[in-house]
PDB file of C-alpha atoms in Angstrom:
ATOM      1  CA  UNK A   1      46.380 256.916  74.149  1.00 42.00           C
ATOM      2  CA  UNK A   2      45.489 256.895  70.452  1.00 40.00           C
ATOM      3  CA  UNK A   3      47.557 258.586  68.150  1.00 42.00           C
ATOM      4  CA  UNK A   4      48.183 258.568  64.322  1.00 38.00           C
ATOM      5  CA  UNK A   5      50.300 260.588  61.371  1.00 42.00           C
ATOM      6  CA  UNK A   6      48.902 261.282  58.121  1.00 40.00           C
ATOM      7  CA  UNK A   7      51.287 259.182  55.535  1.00 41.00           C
ATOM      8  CA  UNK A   8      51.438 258.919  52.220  1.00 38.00           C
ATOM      9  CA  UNK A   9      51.621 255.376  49.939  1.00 36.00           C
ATOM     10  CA  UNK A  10      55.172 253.507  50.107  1.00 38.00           C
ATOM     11  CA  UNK A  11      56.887 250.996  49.844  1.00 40.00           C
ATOM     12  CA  UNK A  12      58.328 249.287  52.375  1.00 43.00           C
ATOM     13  CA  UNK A  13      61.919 248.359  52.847  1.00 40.00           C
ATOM     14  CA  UNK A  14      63.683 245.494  53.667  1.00 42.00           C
ATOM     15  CA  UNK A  15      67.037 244.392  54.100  1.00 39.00           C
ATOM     16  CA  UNK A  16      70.054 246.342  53.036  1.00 35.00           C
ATOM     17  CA  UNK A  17      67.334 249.135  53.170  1.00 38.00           C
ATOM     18  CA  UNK A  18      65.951 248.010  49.102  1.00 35.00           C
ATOM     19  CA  UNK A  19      62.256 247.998  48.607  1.00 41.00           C
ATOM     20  CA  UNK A  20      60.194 244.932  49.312  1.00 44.00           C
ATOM     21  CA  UNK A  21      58.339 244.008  45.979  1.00 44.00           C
ATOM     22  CA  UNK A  22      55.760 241.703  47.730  1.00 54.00           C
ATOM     23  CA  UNK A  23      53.791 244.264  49.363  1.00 53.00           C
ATOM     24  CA  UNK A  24      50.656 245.312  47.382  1.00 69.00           C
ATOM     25  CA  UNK A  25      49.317 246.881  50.218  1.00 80.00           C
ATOM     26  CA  UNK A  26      48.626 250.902  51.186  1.00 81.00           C
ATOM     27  CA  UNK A  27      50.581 250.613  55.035  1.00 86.00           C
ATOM     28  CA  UNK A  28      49.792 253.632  57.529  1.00 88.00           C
ATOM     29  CA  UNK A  29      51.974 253.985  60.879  1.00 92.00           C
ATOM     30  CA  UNK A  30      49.623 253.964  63.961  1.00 91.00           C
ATOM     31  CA  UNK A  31      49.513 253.931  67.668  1.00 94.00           C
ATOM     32  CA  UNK A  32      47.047 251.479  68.651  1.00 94.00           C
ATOM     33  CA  UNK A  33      46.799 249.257  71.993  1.00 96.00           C
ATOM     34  CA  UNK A  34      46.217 245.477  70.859  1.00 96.00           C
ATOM     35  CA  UNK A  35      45.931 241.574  72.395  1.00 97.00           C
ATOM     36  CA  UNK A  36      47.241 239.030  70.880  1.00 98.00           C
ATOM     37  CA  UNK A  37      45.991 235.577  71.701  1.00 97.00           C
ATOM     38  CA  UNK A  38      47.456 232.304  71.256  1.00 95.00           C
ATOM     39  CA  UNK A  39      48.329 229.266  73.252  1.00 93.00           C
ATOM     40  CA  UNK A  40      45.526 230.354  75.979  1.00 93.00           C
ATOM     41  CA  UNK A  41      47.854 233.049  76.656  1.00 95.00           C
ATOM     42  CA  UNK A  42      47.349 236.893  75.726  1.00 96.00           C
ATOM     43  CA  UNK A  43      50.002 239.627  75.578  1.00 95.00           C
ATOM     44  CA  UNK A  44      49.716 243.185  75.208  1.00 96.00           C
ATOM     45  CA  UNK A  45      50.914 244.550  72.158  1.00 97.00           C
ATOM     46  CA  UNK A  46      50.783 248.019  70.103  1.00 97.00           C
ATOM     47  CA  UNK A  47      50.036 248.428  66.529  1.00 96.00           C
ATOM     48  CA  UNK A  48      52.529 250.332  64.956  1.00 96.00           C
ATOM     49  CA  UNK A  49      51.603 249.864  61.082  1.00 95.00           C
ATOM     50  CA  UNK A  50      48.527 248.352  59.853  1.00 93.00           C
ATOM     51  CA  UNK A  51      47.106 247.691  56.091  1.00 91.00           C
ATOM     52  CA  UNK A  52      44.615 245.403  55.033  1.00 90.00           C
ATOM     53  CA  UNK A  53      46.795 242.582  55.051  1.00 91.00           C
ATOM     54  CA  UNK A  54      48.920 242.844  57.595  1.00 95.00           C
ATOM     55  CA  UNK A  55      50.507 244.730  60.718  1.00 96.00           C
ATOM     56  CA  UNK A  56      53.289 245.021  62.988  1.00 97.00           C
ATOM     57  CA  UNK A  57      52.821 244.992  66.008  1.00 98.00           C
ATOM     58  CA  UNK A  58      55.664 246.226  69.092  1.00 97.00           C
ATOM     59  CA  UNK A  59      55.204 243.630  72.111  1.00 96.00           C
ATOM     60  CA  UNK A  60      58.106 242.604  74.741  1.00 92.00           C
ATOM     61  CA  UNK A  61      57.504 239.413  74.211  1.00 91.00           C
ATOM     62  CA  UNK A  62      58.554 236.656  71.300  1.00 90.00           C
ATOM     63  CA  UNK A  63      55.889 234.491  69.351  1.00 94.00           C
ATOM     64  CA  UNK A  64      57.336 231.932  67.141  1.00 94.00           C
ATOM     65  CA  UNK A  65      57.602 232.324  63.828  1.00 95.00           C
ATOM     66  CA  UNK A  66      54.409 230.574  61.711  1.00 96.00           C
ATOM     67  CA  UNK A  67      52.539 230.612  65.199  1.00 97.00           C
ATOM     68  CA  UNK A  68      48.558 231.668  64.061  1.00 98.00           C
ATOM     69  CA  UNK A  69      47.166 234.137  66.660  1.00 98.00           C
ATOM     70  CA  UNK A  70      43.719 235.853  66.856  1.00 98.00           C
ATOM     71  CA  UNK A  71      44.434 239.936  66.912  1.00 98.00           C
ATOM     72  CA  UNK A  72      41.510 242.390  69.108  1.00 96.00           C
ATOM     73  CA  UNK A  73      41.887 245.962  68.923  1.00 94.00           C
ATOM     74  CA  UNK A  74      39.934 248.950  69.429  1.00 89.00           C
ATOM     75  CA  UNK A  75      40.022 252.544  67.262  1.00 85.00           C
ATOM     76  CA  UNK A  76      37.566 255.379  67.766  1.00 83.00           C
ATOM     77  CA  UNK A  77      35.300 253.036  70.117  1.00 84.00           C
ATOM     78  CA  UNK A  78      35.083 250.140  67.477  1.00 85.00           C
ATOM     79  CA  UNK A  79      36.777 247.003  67.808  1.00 90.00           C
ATOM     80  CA  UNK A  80      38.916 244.833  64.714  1.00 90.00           C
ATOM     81  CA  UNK A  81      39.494 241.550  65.271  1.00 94.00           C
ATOM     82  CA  UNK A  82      41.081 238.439  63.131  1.00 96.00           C
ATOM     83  CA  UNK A  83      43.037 235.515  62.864  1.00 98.00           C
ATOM     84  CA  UNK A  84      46.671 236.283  61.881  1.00 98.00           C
ATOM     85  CA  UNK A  85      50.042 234.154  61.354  1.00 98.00           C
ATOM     86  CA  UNK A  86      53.291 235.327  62.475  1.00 97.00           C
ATOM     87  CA  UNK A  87      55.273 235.678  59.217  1.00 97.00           C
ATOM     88  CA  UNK A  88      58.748 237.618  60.837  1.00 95.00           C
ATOM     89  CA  UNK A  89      59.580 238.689  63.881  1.00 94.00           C
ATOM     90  CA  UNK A  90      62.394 241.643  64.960  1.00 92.00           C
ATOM     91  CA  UNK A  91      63.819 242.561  68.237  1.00 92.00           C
ATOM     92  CA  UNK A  92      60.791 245.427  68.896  1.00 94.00           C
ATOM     93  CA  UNK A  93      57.843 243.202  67.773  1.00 96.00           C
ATOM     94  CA  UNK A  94      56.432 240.635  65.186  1.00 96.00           C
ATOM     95  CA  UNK A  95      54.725 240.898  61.746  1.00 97.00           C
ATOM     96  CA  UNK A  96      51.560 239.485  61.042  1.00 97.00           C
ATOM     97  CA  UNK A  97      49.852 238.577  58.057  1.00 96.00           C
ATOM     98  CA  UNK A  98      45.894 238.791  58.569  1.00 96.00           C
ATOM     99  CA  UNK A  99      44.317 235.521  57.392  1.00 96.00           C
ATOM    100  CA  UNK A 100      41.129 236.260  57.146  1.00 95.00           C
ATOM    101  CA  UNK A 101      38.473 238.940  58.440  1.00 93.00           C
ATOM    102  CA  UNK A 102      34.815 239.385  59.011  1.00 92.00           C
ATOM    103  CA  UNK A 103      33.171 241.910  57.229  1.00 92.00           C
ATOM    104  CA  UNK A 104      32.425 244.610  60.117  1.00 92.00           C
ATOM    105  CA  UNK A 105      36.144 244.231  60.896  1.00 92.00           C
ATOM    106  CA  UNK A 106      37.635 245.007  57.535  1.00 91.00           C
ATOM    107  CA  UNK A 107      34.883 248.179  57.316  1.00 89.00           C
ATOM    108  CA  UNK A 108      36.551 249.494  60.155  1.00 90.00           C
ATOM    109  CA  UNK A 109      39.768 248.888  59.162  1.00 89.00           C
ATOM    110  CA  UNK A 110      39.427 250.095  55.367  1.00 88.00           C
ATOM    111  CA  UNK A 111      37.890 253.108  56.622  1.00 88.00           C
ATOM    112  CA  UNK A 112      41.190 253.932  59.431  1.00 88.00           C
ATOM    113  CA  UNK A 113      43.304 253.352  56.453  1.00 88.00           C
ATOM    114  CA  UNK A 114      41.703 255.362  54.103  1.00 87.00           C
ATOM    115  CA  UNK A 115      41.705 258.163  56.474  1.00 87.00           C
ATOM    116  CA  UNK A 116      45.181 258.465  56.750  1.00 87.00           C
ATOM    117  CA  UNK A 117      46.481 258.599  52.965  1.00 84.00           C
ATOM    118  CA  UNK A 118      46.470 261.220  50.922  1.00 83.00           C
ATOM    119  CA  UNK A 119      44.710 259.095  48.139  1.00 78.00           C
ATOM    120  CA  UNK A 120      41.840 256.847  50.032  1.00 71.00           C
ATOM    121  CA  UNK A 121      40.919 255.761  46.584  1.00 74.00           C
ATOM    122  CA  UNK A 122      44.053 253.325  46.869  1.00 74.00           C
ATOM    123  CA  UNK A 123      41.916 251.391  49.620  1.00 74.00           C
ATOM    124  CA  UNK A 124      38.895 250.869  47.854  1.00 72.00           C
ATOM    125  CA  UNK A 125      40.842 248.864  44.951  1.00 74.00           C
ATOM    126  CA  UNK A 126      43.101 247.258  47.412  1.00 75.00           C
ATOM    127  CA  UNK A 127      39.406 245.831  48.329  1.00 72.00           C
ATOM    128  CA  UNK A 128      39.099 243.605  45.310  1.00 70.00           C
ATOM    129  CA  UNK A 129      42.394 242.131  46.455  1.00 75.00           C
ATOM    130  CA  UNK A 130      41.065 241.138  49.654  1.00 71.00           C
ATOM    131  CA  UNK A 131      37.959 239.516  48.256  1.00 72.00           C
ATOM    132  CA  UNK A 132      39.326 235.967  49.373  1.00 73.00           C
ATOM    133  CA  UNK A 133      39.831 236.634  52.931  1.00 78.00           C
ATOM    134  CA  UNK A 134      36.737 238.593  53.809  1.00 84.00           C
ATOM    135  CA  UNK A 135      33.854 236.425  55.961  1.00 79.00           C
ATOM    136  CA  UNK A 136      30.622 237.211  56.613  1.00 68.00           C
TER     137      UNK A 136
END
């Protein structure tokens, strides 16, 4: 089952609970069913936050730190896919950072963001950002 929550633009935090200064990135909490591939293996996961850059994802099981994996989900009947690296892992799940992304993807994925802050603007010039990343 699908589910999201309208948020707003922050920051997030990291340890002792201080903001993290690195992230440049609008981040929206999500429910979102996910496989993660790597290794010829593929777990199950669940997207709980997602931005243009980079998600966390809740899984039961541990991927090493720096591992690259290749991320498939599916939101309102269209799929996302890319290449990611593991960049920090926690008891509950791992972060990713999204390495690159083909152009249909990052559509999709602009437009789930964008529909779930309260200034969608923010997306379009986090866009510009992304430039580097974004394949045909």
């Amino acid at each position: 089952m699908l589910s999201y929550k309208k948020t707003k633009r922050r920051d997030a935090l990291g340890e002792a609970g201080r903001p993290m200064s690195t992230r440049r990135f609008t981040r929206v909490e999500i429910s979102v069913l996910a496989e993660i591939e790597y290794d010829d293996r593929v777990i199950a996961g669940e997207i709980m936050e997602i931005s243009l850059r980079g998600l966390f994802v809740k899984t039961g099981e541990k991927i090493p730190l720096g591992r690259q994996v290749y991320v498939k989900a599916r939101y309102l009947r269209k799929e996302f896919q890319f290449p990611a690296t593991v960049i920090y892992e926690q008891e509950q799940g791992v972060g990713l950072k999204i390495d690159e992304i083909n152009l249909p993807s990052f559509f999709h994925l602009r437009e789930l963001i964008a529909s779930k802050i309260d200034d969608p603007d923010a997306v379009i010039q986090e866009t510009f950002i992304m430039a580097d990343i974004i394949t045909g």
